[in-house]
Coordinates of C-alpha atoms and ligand atoms in Angstrom, one line a residue:
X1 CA 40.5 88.9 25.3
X2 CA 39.0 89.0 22.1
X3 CA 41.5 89.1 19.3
X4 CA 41.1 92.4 17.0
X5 CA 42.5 91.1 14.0
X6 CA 39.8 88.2 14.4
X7 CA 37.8 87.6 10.8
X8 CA 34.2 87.5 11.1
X9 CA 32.9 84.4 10.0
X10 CA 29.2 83.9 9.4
X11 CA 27.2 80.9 10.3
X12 CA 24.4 80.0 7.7
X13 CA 22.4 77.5 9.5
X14 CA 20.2 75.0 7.4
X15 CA 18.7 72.7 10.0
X16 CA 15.5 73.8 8.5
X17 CA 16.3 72.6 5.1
X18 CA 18.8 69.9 4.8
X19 CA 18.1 69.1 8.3
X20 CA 14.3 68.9 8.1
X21 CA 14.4 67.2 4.6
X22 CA 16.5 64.5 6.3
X23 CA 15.1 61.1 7.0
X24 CA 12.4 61.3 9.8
X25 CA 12.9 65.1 10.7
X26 CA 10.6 66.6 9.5
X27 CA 8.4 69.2 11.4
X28 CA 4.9 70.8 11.8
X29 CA 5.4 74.1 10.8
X30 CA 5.0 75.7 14.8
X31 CA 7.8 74.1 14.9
X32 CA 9.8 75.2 12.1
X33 CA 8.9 78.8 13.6
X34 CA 9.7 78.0 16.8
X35 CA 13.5 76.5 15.5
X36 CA 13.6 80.2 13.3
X37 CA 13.2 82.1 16.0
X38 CA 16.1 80.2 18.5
X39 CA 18.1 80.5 15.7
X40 CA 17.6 84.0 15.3
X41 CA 18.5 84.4 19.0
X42 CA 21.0 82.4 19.0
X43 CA 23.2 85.0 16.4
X44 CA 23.0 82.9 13.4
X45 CA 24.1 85.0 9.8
X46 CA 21.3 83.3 7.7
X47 CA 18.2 80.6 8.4
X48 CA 17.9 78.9 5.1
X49 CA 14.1 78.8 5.9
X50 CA 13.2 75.8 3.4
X51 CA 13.0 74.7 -0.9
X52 CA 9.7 76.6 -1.5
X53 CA 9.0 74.6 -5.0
X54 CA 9.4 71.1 -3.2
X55 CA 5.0 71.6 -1.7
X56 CA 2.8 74.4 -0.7
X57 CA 3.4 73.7 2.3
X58 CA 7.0 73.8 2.9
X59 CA 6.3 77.3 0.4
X60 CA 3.6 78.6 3.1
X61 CA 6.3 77.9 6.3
X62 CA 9.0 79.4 4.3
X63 CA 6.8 82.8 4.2
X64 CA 6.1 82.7 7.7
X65 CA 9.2 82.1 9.2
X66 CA 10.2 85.2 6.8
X67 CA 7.9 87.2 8.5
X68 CA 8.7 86.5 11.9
X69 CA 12.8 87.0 11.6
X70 CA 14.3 90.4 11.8
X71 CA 18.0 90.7 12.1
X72 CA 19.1 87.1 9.9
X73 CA 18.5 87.2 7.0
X74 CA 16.0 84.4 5.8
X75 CA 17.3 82.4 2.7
X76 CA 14.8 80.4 -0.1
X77 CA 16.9 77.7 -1.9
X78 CA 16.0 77.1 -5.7
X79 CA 17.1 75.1 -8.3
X80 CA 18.4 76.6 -11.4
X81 CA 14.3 77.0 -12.9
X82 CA 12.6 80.5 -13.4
X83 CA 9.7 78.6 -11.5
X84 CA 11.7 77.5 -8.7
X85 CA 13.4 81.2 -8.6
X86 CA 9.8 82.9 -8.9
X87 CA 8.5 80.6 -5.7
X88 CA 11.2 81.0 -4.0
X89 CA 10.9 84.7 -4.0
X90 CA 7.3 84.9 -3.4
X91 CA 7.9 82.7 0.0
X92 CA 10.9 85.8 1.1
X93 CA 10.0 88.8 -0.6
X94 CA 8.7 89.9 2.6
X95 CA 11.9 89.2 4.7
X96 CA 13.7 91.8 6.5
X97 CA 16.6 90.9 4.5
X98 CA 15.7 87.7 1.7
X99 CA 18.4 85.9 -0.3
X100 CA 17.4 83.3 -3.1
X101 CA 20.0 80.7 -3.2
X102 CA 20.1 79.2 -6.1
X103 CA 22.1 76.1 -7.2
X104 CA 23.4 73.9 -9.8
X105 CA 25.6 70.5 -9.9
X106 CA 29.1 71.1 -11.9
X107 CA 30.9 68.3 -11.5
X108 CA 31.1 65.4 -14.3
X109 CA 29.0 62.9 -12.9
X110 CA 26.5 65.0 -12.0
X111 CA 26.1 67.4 -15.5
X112 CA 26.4 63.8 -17.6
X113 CA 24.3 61.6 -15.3
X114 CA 21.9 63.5 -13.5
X115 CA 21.0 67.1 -15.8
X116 CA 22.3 65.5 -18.9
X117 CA 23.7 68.8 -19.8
X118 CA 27.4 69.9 -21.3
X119 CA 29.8 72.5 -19.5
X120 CA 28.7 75.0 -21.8
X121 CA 25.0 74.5 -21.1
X122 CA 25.9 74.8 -17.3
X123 CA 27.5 77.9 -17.7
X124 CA 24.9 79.5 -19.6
X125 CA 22.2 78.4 -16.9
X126 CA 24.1 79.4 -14.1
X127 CA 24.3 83.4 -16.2
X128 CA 20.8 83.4 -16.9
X129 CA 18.8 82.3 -13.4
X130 CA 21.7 84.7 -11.5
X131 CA 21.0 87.3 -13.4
X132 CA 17.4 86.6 -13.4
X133 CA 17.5 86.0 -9.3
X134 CA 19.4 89.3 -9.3
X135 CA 16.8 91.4 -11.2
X136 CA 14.3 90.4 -7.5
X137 CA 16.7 90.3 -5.1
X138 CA 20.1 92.0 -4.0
X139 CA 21.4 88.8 -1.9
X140 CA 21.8 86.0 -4.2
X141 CA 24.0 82.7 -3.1
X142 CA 25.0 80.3 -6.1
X143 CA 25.7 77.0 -5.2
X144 CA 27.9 74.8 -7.2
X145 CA 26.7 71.5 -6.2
X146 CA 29.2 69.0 -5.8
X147 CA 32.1 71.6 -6.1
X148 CA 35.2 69.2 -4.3
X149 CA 34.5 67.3 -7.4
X150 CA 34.4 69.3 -10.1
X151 CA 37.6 69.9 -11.8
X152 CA 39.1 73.7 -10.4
X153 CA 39.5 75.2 -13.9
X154 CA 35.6 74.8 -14.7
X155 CA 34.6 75.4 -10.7
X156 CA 36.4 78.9 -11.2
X157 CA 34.6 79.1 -14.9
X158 CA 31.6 79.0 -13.0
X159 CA 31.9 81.0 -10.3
X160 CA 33.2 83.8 -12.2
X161 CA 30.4 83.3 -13.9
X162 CA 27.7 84.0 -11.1
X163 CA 30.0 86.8 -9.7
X164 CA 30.0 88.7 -13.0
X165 CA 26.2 87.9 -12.7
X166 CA 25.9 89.7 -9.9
X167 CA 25.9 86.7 -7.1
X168 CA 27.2 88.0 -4.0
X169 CA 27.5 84.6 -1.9
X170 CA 29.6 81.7 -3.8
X171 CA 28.7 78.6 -2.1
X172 CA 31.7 75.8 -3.3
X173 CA 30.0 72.4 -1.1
X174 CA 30.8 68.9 -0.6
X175 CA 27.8 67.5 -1.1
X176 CA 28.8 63.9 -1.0
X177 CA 31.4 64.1 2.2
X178 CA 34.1 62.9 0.0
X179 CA 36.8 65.7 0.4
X180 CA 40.0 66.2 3.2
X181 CA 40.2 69.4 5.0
X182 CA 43.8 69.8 2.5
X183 CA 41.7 69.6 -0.4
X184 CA 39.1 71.9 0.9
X185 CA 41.7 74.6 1.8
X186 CA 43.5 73.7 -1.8
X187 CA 40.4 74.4 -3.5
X188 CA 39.8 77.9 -2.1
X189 CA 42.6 79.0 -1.8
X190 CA 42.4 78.1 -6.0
X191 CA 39.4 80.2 -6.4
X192 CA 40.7 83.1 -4.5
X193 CA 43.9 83.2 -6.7
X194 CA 41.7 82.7 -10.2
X195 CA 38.7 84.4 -9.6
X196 CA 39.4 88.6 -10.4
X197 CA 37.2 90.4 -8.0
X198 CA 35.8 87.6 -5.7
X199 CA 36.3 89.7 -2.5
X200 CA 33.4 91.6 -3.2
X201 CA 31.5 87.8 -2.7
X202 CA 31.4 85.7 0.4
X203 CA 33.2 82.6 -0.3
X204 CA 30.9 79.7 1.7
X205 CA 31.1 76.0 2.2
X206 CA 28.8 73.4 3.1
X207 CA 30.1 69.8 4.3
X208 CA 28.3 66.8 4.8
X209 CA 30.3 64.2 7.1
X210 CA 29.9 61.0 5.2
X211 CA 33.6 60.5 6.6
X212 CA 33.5 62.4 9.4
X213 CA 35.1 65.3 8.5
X214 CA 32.5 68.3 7.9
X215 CA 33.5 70.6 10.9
X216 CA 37.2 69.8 9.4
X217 CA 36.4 70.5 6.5
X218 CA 34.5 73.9 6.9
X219 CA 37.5 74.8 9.3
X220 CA 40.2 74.3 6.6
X221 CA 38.3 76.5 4.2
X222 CA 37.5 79.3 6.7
X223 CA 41.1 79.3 7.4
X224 CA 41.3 79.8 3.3
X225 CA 39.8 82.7 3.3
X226 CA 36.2 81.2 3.2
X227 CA 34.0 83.8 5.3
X228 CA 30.5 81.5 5.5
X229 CA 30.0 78.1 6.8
X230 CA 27.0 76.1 6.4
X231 CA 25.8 74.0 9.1
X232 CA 23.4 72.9 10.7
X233 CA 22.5 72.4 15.0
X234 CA 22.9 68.7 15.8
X235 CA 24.8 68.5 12.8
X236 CA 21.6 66.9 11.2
X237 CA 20.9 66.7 7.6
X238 CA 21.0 64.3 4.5
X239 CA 22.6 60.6 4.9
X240 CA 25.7 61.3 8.0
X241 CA 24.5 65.1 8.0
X242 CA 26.1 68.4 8.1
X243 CA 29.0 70.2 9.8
X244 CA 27.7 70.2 13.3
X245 CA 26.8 74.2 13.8
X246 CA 27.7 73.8 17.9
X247 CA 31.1 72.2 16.7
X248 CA 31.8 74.8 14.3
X249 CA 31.6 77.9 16.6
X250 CA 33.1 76.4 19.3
X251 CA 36.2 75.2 17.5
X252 CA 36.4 78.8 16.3
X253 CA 35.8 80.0 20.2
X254 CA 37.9 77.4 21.9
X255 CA 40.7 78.1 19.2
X256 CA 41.0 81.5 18.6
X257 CA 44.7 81.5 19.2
X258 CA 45.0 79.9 16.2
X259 CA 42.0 80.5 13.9
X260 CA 41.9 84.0 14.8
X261 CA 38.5 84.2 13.8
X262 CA 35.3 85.1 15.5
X263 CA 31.1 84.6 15.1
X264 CA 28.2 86.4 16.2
X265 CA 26.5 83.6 18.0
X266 CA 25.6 83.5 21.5
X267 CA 27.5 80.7 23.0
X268 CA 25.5 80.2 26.0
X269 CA 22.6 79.6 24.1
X270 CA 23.9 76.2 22.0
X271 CA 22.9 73.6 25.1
X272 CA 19.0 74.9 24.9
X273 CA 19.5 75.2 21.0
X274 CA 20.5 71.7 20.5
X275 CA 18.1 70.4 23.0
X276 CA 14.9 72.0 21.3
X277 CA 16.2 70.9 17.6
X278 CA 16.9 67.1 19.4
X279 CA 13.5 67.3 20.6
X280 CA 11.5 68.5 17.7
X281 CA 13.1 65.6 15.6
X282 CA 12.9 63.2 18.0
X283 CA 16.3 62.5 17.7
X284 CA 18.6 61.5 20.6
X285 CA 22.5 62.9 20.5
X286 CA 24.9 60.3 21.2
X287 CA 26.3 60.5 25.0
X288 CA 29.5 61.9 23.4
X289 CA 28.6 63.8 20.7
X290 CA 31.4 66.8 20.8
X291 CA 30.1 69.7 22.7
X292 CA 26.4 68.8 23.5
X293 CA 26.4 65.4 24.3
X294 CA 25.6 64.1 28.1
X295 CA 29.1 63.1 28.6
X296 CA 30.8 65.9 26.8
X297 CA 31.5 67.3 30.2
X298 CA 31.8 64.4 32.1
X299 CA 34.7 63.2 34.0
X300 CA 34.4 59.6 35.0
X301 CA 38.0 57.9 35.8
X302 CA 39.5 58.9 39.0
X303 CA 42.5 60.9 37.7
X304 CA 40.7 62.6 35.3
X305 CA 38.5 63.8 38.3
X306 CA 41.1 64.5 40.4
X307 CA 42.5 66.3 37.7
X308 CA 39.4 68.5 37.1
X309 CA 39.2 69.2 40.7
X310 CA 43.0 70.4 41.1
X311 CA 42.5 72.8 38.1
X312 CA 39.9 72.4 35.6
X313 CA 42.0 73.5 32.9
X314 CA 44.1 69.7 32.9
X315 CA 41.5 68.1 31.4
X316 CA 38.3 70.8 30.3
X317 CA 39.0 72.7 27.1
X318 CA 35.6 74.6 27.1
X319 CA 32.9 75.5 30.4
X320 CA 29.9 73.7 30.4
X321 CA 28.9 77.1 31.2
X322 CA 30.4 78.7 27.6
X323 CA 27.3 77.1 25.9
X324 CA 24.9 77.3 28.6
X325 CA 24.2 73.8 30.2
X326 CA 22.1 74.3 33.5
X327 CA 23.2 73.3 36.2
X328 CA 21.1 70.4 37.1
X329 CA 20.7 71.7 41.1
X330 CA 17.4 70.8 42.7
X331 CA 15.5 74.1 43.0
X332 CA 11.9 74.1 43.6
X333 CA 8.9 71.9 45.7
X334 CA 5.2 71.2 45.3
X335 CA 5.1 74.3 47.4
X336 CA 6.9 76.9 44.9
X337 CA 4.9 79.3 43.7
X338 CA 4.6 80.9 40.1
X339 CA 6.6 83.6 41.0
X340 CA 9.5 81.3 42.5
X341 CA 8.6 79.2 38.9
X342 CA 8.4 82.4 36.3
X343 CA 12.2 83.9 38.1
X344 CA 13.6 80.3 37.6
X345 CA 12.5 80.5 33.9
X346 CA 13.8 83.7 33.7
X347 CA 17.3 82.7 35.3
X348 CA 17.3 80.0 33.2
X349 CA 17.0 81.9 29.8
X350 CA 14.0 81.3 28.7
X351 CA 12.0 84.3 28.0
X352 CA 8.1 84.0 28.3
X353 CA 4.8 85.9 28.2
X354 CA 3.2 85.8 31.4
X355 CA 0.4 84.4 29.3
X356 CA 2.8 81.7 28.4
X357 CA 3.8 81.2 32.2
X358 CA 0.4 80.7 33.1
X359 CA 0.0 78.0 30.8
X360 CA 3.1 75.9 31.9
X361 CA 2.2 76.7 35.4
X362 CA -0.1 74.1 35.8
X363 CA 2.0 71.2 34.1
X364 CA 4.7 72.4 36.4
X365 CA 2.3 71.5 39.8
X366 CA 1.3 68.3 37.8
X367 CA 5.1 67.3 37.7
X368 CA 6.1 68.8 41.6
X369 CA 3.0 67.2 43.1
X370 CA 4.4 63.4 41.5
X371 CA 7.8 64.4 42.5
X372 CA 9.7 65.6 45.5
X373 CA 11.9 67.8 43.6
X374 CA 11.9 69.3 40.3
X375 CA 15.1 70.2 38.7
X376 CA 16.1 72.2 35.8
X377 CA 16.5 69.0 33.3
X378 CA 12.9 68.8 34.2
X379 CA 11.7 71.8 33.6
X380 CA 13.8 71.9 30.4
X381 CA 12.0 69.1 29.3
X382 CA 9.1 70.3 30.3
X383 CA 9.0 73.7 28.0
X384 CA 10.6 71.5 24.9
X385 CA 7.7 69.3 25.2
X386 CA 5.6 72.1 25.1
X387 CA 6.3 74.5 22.0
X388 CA 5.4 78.2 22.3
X389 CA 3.2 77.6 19.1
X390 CA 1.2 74.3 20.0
X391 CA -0.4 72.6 17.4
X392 CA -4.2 72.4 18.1
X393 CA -4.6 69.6 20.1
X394 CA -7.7 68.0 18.0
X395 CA -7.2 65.5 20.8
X396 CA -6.4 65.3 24.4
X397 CA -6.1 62.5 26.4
X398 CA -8.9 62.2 28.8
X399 CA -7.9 59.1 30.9
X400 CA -6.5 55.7 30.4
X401 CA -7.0 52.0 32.1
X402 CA -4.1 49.8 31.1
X403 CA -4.6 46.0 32.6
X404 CA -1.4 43.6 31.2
X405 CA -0.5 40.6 31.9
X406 CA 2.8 39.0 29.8
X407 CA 1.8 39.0 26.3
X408 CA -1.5 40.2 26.7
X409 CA -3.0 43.6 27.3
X410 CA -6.1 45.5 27.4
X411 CA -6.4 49.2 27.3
X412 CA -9.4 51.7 27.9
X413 CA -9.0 55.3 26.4
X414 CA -10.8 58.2 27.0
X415 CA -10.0 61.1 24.7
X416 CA -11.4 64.5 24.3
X417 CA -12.3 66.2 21.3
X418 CA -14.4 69.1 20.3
X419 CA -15.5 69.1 24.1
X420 CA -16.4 65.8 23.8
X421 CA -15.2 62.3 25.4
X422 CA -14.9 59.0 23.3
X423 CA -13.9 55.9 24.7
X424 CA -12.6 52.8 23.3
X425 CA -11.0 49.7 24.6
X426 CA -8.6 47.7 22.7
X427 CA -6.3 44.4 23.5
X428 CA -2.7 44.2 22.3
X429 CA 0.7 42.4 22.6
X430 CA 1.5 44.6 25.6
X431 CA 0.2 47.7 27.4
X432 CA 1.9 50.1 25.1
X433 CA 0.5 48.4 21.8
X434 CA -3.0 48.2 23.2
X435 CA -3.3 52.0 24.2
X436 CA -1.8 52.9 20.9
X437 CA -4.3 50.6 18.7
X438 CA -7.0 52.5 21.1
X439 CA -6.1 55.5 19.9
X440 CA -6.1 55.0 16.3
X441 CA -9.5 53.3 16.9
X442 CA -10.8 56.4 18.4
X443 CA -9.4 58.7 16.2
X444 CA -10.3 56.7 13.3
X445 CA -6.7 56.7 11.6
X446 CA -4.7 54.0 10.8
X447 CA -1.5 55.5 11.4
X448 CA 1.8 53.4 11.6
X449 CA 4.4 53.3 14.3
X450 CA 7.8 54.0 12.8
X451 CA 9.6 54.7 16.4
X452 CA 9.1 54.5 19.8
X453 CA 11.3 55.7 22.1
X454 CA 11.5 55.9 25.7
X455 CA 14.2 58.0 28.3
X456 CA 14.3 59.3 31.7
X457 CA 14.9 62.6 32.0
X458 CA 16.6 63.3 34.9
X459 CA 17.9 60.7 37.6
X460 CA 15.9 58.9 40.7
X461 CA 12.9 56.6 40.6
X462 CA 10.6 59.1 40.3
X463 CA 11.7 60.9 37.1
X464 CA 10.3 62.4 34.0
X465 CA 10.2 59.9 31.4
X466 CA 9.9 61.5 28.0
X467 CA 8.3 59.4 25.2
X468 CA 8.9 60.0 21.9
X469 CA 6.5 58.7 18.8
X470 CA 7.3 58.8 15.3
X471 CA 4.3 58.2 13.3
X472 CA 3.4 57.7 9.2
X473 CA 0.6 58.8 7.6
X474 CA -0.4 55.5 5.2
X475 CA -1.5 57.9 2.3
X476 CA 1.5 60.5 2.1
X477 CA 3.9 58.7 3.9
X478 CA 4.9 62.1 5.9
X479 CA 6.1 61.0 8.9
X480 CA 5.7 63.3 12.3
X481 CA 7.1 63.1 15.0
X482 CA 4.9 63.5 18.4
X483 CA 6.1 63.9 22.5
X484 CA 5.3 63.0 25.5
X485 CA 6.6 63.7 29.2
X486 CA 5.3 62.2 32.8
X487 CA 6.4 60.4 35.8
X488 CA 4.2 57.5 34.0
X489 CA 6.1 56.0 30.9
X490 CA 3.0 55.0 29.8
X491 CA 0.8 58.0 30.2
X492 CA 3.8 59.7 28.7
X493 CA 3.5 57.0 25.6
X494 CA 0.1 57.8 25.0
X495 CA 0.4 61.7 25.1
X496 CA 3.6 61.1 22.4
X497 CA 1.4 58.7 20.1
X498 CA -1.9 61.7 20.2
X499 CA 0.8 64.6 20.2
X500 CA 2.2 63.1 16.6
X501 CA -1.9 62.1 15.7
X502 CA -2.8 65.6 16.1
X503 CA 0.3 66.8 13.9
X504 CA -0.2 64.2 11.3
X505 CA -3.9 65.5 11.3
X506 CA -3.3 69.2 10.7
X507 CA -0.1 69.6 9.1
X508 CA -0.3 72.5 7.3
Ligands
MN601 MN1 23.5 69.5 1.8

């Protein structure tokens, strides 16, 4: 039963902008569309989309993800600069609904050590680029960097400040992961009482978990009287990250006895969420990471199972099924057809053009035809590797001949490109090394491993194994991160190391 007196809480997701501007996470812009439009179906409030004045690029991918969202509304963060406020507009004007959040630092170390500025300076700034962000757009946030420590008198200074300015979001974040969910909630529940008028504003937070305590923390302001939390899926984001957006909402689901709040995401959609954001960044969640890890649902020790089996409610709080983790039953044979396959998709929640089943048909045979039995962690895998939006594939991997022996290793690589097949062979320290230096011989790059990661996707010795790459381009350093999935680790190895080539190659 859904409580009526529950508060509406709305989820501002940033795993496109603190997320991607984390170390190693950043992606092609398919990608970045791809993540928008989960996000969007997943029921988030907001996407903050990306800082349009950091390149052109990140600009041009802020602009299309606003033209591909309809209901959230797509946000443009700026720092307290006309420029930044004029690029940052230009990249959402065209949004169903834009917001330009803008923000500045206000706490001491920060105004003496990194602006060089004086309160009053502050305060004038924060007037004249609200105001200014105000005069182009209706939804404008204002951050107060480093708000849990600035003193309160001056925090509410300021935020009156942007409020009489016409701000309509007041964003108060702990951008270091330095304050306790007591101080969050005393520092609210501050600016509630000494602010005149802030209920016409949303009152937000955004908490990094240097010390773990960023879904705490966004908690004990919600319960405050904030009404927007800032997160992020994975809980990815600078240094330790961001209040884990999958933590946040289920906290607020699981506990609704006491938080008596409510959001408008689609629980059964956070498994698939967090699964496509983990793949894109090549990033692995820890086997008990709350609510989306592998063992988050597992029950291991015999009286927990016996437990579980009794009742599950001894020792389950939440269904694996309230955020949508399949079922990992064995479904379908070699001899399923693409009807069989395009239900299965369609039971499974993922909703695809028949165009789009025809094209994941065929890698679907590939994997059944190696395999006795493909499950839905397979096929899960399966359609993260492959993104609705592929980058071009510049190249392809033709065929491979891999001869080792202990530290030695010789590799022949056939690639495609442009209708064309080159072929190189190269020796290295092992099998792997050698196929990769093939490929950058081929290709002609001289890109540098920064990670290589292998797994198995789903259990038995004939499984998936899903390579993931992370490459760096020597001249900008940008790093992307490529995948790769087969019943061959090493086929898979190579497909990851040309999957992150191509990226690298086209990135815009
Ligand atoms: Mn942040």
């Amino acid at each position: 039963m859904e409580n009526t007196r529950a508060r509406r809480i709305k989820i501002f997701d940033t795993t496109l902008r603190d997320g991607e501007q984390s170390p190693g996470c950043s992606m092609h812009i398919n990608e970045k569309l791809d993540v928008a439009e989960a996000l969007e179906a997943l029921g988030v409030d907001v996407i903050e989309a990306g800082f349009p004045a950091a390149s052109e690029g990140e600009a041009k991918a802020v602009k299309e993800i606003a033209a591909v969202v309809r209901r959230a509304s797509v946000a443009a963060l700026c720092r307290c600069r006309k420029e930044d406020i004029d690029k940052g507009w230009e990249a959402v004007k065209d949004a169903a609904h834009p917001r330009i959040h803008i923000f500045l630092a206000t706490s001491p170390i920060h105004l003496e050590y990194k602006l060089r500025i004086d309160e009053e300076t502050a305060i004038e700034m924060i007037r004249t680029h609200t105001l200014y962000a105000r005069s182009l757009c209706e939804d404008v946030e204002f951050s107060f960097e480093d708000a849990t420590r600035t003193p309160h008198d001056y925090l509410a200074r300021a935020a009156r400040t942007a409020l009489q300015a016409g701000a309509t979001t007041l964003n108060f974040p702990d951008t270091v992961g330095y304050a306790t969910p007591a101080e969050m909630k005393e520092m609210i529940s501050y600016i509630r009482a000494n602010v005149e008028g802030i209920d016409r504003a949303d009152i937000a937070v955004h908490c990094h978990n240097d010390l773990g305590m960023a879904t705490a923390n966004s908690l004990a302001a919600a319960e405050a009287g904030a009404s927007q939390i800032e997160c992020t899926v994975n809980g990815i984001g600078e240094r330790a990250g961001n209040a884990a957006l999958e933590e946040v909402v289920m906290a607020i689901r699981t506990r609704k006895d006491r938080y008596r709040m409510t959001t408008g995401i689609a629980t059964e959609r956070i498994y698939r969420m967090s699964q496509l954001v983990s793949s894109i960044v090549g990033i692995k969640l820890p086997p008990n990471k709350a609510v989306v890890g592998k063992n988050a649902f597992a029950h291991e020790s015999g009286i927990h199972q016996h437990g579980v089996l009794a009742n599950k409610a001894t020792y389950e709080i939440m269904s694996p099924k309230d955020i949508g983790v399949p079922e990992n039953a064995l479904f379908l044979g070699k001899h399923s057809g693409k009807h069989a396959f395009s239900e299965l998709l369609e039971e499974m929640g993922y909703s695809l053009t028949p165009e789009q089943v025809d094209a994941y048909f065929p890698r679907y045979k590939e994997i059944a035809d190696r395999k006795k039995e493909v499950t839905r962690g397979d096929i899960d895998a399966l359609l993260s590797g492959i993104f609705r939006r592929r980058v071009k594939r510049l190249y392809s991997l033709k065929d491979y001949e891999v001869t080792a022996y202990k530290n030695s290793a010789s590799a022949l690589i056939s690639l495609e490109a442009d209708g064309k097949i080159h072929t190189d062979r190269m020796t290295g320290d092992g099998p792997v090394d050698a196929g990769f230096k093939a490929i950058n011989s081929l290709t002609g790059q001289n890109f540098k491993l920064v990670d290589y990661q292998l797994h198995s996707v789903s259990e038995g010795k004939d499984a998936l194994g899903e390579a993931t790459v992370k490459l760096a381009s020597p001249e900008d350093g940008k790093i992307m991160t490529g995948k790769g999935i087969s019943t061959d680790v090493l086929e898979a190895s190579l497909i990851a190391y040309i999957n992150a080539t191509n990226k690298l190659l086209q990135e815009d």
